[in-house]
PDB file of N, CA and C in Angstrom:
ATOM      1  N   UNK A   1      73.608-176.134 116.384  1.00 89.00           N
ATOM      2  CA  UNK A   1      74.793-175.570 116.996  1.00 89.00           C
ATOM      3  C   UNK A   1      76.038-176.300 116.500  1.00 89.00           C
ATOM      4  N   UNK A   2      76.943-175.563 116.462  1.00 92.00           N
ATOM      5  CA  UNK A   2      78.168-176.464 115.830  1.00 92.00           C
ATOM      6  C   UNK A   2      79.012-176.730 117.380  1.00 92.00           C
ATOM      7  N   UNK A   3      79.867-177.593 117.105  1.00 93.00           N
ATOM      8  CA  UNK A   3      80.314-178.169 118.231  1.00 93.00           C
ATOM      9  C   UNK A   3      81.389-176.885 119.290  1.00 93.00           C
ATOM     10  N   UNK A   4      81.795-175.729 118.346  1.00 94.00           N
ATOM     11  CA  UNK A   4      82.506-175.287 119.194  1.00 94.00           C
ATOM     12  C   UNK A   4      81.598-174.458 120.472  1.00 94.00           C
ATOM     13  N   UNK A   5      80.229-174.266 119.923  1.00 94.00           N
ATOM     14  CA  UNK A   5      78.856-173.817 120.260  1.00 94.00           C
ATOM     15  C   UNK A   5      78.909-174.408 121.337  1.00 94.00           C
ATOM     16  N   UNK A   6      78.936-176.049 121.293  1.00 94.00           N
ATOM     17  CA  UNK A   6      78.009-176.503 122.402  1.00 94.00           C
ATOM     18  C   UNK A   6      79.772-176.519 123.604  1.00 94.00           C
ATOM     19  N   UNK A   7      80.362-176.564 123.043  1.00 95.00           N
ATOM     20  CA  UNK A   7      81.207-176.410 124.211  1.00 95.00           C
ATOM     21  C   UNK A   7      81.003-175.184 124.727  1.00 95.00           C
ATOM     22  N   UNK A   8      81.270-174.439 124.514  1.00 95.00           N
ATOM     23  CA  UNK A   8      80.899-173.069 125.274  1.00 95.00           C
ATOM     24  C   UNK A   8      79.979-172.801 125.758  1.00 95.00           C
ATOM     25  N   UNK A   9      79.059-173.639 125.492  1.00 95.00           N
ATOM     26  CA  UNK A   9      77.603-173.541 126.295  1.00 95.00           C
ATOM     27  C   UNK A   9      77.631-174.234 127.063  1.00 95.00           C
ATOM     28  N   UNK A  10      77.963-175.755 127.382  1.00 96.00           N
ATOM     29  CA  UNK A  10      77.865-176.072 128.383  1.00 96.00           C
ATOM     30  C   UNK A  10      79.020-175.873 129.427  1.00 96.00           C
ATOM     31  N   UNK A  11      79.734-174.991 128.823  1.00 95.00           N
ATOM     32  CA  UNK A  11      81.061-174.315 129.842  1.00 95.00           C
ATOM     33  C   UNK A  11      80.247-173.665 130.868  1.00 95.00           C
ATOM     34  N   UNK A  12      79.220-172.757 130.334  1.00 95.00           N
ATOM     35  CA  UNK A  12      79.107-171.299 130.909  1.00 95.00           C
ATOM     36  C   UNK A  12      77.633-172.171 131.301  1.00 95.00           C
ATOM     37  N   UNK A  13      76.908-172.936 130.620  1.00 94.00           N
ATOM     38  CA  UNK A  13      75.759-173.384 131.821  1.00 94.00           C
ATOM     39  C   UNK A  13      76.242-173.908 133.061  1.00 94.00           C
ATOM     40  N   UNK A  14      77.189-174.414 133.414  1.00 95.00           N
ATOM     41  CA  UNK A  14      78.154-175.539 134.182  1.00 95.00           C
ATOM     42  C   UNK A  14      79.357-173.900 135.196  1.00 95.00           C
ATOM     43  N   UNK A  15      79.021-173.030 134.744  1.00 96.00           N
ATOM     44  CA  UNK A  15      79.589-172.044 135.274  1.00 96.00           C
ATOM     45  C   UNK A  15      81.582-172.446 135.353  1.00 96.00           C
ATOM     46  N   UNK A  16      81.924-172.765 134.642  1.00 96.00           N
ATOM     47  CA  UNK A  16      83.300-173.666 134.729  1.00 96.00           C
ATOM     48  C   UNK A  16      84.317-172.835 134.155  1.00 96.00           C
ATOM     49  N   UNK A  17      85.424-172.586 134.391  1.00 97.00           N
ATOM     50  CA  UNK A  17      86.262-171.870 133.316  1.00 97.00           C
ATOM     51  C   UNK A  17      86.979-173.163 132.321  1.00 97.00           C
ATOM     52  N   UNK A  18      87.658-172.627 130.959  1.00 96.00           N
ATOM     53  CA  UNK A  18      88.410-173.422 129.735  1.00 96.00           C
ATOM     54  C   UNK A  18      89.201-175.020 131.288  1.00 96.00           C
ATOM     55  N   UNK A  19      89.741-174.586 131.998  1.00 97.00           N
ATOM     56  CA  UNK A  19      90.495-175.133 132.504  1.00 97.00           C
ATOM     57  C   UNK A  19      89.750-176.388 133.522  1.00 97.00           C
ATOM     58  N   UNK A  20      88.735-175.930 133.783  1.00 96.00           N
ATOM     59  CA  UNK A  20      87.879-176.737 134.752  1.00 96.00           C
ATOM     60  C   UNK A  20      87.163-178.226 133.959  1.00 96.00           C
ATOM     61  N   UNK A  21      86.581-177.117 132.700  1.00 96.00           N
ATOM     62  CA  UNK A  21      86.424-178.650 131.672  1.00 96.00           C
ATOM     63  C   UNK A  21      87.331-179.169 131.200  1.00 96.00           C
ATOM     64  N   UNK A  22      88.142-178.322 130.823  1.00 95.00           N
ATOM     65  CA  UNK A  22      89.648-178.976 130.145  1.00 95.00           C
ATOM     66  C   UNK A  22      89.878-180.817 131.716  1.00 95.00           C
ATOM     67  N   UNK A  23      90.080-180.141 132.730  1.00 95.00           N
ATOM     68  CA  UNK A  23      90.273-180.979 133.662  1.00 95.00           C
ATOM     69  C   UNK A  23      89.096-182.283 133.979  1.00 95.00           C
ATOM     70  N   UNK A  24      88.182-181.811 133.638  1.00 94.00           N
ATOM     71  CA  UNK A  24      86.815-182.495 133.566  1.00 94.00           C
ATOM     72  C   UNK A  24      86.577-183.669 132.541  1.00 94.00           C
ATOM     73  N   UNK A  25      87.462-183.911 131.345  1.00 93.00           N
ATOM     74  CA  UNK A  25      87.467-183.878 130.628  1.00 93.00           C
ATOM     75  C   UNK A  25      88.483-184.878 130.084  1.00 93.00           C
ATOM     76  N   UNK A  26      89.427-184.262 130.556  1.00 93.00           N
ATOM     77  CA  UNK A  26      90.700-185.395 130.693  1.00 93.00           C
ATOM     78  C   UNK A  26      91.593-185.061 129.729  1.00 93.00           C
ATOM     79  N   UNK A  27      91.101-183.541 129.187  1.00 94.00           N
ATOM     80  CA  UNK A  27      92.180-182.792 128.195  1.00 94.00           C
ATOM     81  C   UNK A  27      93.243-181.620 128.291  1.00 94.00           C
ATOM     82  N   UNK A  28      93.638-181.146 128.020  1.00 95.00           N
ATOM     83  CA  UNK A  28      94.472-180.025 128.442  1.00 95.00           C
ATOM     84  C   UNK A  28      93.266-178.624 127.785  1.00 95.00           C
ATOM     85  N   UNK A  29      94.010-177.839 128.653  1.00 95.00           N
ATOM     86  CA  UNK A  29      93.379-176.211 128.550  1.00 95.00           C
ATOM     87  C   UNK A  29      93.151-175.790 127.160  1.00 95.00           C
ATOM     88  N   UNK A  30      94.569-176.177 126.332  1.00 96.00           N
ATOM     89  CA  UNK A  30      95.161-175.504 124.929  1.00 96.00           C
ATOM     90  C   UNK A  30      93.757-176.406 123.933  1.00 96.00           C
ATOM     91  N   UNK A  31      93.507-177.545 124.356  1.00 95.00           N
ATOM     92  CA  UNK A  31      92.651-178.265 123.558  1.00 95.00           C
ATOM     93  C   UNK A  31      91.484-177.620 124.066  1.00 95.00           C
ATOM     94  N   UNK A  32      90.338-177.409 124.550  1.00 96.00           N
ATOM     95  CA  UNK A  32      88.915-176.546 125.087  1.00 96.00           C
ATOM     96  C   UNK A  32      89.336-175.374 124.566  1.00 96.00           C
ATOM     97  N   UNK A  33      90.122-174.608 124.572  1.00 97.00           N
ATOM     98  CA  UNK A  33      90.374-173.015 123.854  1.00 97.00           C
ATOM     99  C   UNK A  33      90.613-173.608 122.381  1.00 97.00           C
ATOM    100  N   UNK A  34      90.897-174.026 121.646  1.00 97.00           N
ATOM    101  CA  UNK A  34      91.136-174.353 120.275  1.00 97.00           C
ATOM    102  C   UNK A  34      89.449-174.577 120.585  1.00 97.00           C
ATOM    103  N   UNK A  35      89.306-175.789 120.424  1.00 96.00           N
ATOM    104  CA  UNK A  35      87.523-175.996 120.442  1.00 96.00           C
ATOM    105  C   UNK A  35      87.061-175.266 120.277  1.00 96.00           C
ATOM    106  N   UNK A  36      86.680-174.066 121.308  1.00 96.00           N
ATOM    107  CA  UNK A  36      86.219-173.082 121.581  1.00 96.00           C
ATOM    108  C   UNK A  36      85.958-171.849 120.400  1.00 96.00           C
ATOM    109  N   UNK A  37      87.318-172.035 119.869  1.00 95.00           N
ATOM    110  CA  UNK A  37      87.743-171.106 118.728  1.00 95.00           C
ATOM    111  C   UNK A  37      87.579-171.553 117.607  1.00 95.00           C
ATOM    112  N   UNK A  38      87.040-172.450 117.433  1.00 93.00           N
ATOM    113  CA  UNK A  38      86.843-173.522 116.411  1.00 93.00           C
ATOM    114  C   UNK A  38      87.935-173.404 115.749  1.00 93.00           C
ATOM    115  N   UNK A  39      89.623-173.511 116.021  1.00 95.00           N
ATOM    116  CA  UNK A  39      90.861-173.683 115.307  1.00 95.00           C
ATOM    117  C   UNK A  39      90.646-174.999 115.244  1.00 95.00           C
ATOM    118  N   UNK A  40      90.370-176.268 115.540  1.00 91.00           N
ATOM    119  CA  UNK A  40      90.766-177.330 115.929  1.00 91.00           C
ATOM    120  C   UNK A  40      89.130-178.731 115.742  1.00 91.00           C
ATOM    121  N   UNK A  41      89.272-179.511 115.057  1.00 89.00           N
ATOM    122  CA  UNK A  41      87.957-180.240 115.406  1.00 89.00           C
ATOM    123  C   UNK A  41      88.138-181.401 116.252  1.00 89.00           C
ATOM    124  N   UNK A  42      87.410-181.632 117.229  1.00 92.00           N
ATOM    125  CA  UNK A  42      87.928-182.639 117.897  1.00 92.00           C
ATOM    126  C   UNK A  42      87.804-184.108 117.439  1.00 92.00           C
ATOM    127  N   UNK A  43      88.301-185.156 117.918  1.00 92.00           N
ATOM    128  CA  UNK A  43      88.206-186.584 117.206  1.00 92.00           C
ATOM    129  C   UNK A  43      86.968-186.984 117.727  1.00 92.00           C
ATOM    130  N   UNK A  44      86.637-188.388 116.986  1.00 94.00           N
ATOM    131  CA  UNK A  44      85.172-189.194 117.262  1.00 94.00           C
ATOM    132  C   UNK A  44      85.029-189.194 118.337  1.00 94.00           C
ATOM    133  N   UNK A  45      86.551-189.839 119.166  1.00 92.00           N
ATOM    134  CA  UNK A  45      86.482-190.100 121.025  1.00 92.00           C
ATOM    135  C   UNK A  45      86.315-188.736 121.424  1.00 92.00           C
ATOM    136  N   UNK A  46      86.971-187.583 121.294  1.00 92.00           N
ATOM    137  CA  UNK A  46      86.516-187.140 122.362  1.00 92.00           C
ATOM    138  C   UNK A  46      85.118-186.339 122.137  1.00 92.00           C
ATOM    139  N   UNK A  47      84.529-186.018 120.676  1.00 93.00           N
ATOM    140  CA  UNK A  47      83.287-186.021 120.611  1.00 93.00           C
ATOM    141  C   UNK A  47      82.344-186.604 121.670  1.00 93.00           C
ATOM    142  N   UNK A  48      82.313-187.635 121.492  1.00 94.00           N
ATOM    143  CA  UNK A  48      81.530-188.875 122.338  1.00 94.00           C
ATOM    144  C   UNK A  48      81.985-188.482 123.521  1.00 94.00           C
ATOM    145  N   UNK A  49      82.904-188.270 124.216  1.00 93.00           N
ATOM    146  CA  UNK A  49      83.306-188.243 125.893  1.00 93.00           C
ATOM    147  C   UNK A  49      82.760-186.756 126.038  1.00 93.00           C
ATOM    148  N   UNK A  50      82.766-185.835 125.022  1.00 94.00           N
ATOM    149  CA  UNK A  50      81.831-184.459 125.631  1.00 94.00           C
ATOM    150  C   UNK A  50      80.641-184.056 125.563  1.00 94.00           C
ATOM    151  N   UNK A  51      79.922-185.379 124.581  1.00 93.00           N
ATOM    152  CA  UNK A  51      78.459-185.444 124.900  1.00 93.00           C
ATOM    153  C   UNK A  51      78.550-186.392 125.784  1.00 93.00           C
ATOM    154  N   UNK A  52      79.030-187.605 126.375  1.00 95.00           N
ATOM    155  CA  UNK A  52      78.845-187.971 127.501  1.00 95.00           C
ATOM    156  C   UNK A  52      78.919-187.264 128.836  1.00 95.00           C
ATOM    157  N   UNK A  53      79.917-186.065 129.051  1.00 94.00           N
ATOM    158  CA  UNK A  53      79.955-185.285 130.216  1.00 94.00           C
ATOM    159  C   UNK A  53      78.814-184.879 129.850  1.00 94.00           C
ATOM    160  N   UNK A  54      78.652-184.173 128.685  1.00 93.00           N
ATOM    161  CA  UNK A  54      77.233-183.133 128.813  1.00 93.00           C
ATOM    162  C   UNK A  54      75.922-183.708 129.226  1.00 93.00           C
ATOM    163  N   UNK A  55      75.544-185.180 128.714  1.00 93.00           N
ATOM    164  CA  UNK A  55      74.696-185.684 129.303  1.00 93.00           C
ATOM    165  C   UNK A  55      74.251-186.317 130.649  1.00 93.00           C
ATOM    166  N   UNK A  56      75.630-186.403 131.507  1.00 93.00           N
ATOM    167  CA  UNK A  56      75.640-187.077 132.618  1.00 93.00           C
ATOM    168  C   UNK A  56      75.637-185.199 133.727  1.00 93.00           C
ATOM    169  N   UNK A  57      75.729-184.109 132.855  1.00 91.00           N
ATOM    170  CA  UNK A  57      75.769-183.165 133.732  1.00 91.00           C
ATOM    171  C   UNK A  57      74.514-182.263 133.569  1.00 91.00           C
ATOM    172  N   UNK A  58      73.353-183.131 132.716  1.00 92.00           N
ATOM    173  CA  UNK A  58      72.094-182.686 132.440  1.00 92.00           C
ATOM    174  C   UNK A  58      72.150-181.426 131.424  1.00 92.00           C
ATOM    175  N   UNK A  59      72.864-180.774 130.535  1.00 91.00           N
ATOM    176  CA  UNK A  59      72.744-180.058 129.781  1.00 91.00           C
ATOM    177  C   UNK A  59      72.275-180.486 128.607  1.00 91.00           C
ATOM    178  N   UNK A  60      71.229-179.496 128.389  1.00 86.00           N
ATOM    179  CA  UNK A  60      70.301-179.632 127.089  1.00 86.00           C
ATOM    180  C   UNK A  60      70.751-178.332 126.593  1.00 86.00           C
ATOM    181  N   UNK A  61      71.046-178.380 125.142  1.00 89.00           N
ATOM    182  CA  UNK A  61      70.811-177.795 124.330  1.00 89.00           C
ATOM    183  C   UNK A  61      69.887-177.294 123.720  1.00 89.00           C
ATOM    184  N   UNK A  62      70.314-175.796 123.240  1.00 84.00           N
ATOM    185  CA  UNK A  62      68.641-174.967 122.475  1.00 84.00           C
ATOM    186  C   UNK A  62      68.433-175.724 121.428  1.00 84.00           C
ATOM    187  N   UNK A  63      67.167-175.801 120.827  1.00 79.00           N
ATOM    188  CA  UNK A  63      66.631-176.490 119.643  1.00 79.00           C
ATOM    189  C   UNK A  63      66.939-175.581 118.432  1.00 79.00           C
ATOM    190  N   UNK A  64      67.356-175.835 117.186  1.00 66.00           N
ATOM    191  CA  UNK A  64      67.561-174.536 116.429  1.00 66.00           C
ATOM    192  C   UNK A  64      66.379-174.627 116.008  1.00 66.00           C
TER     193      UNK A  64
END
């Protein structure tokens, strides 16, 4: 999965709208919709801080 993948997946496993993770997150809205859209790649940190939410909120990813 590419990263804009796993954001959106664990958006919608997490039932959350752009804004809820955006807040979750410690980023703004405009940054999770770029993501999302893959306009934008995110940096090392916040890489790491959104597999840390994802792991502390039990989301597993499909295996390709």
């Amino acid at each position: 999965m590419t990263f804009n993948e796993k954001v959106k997946y664990a958006r919608k496993q997490l039932g959350m709208t752009q804004a809820e993770l955006a807040s979750a997150l410690g980023v703004s809205f405009a940054t999770v919709n770029r993501w999302e859209n893959g306009q934008v790649n995110p940096s090392t940190l916040a890489q790491k801080a959104f597999k840390d939410f994802c792991e502390s909120s039990f989301i597993d990813f499909p295996q390709e």
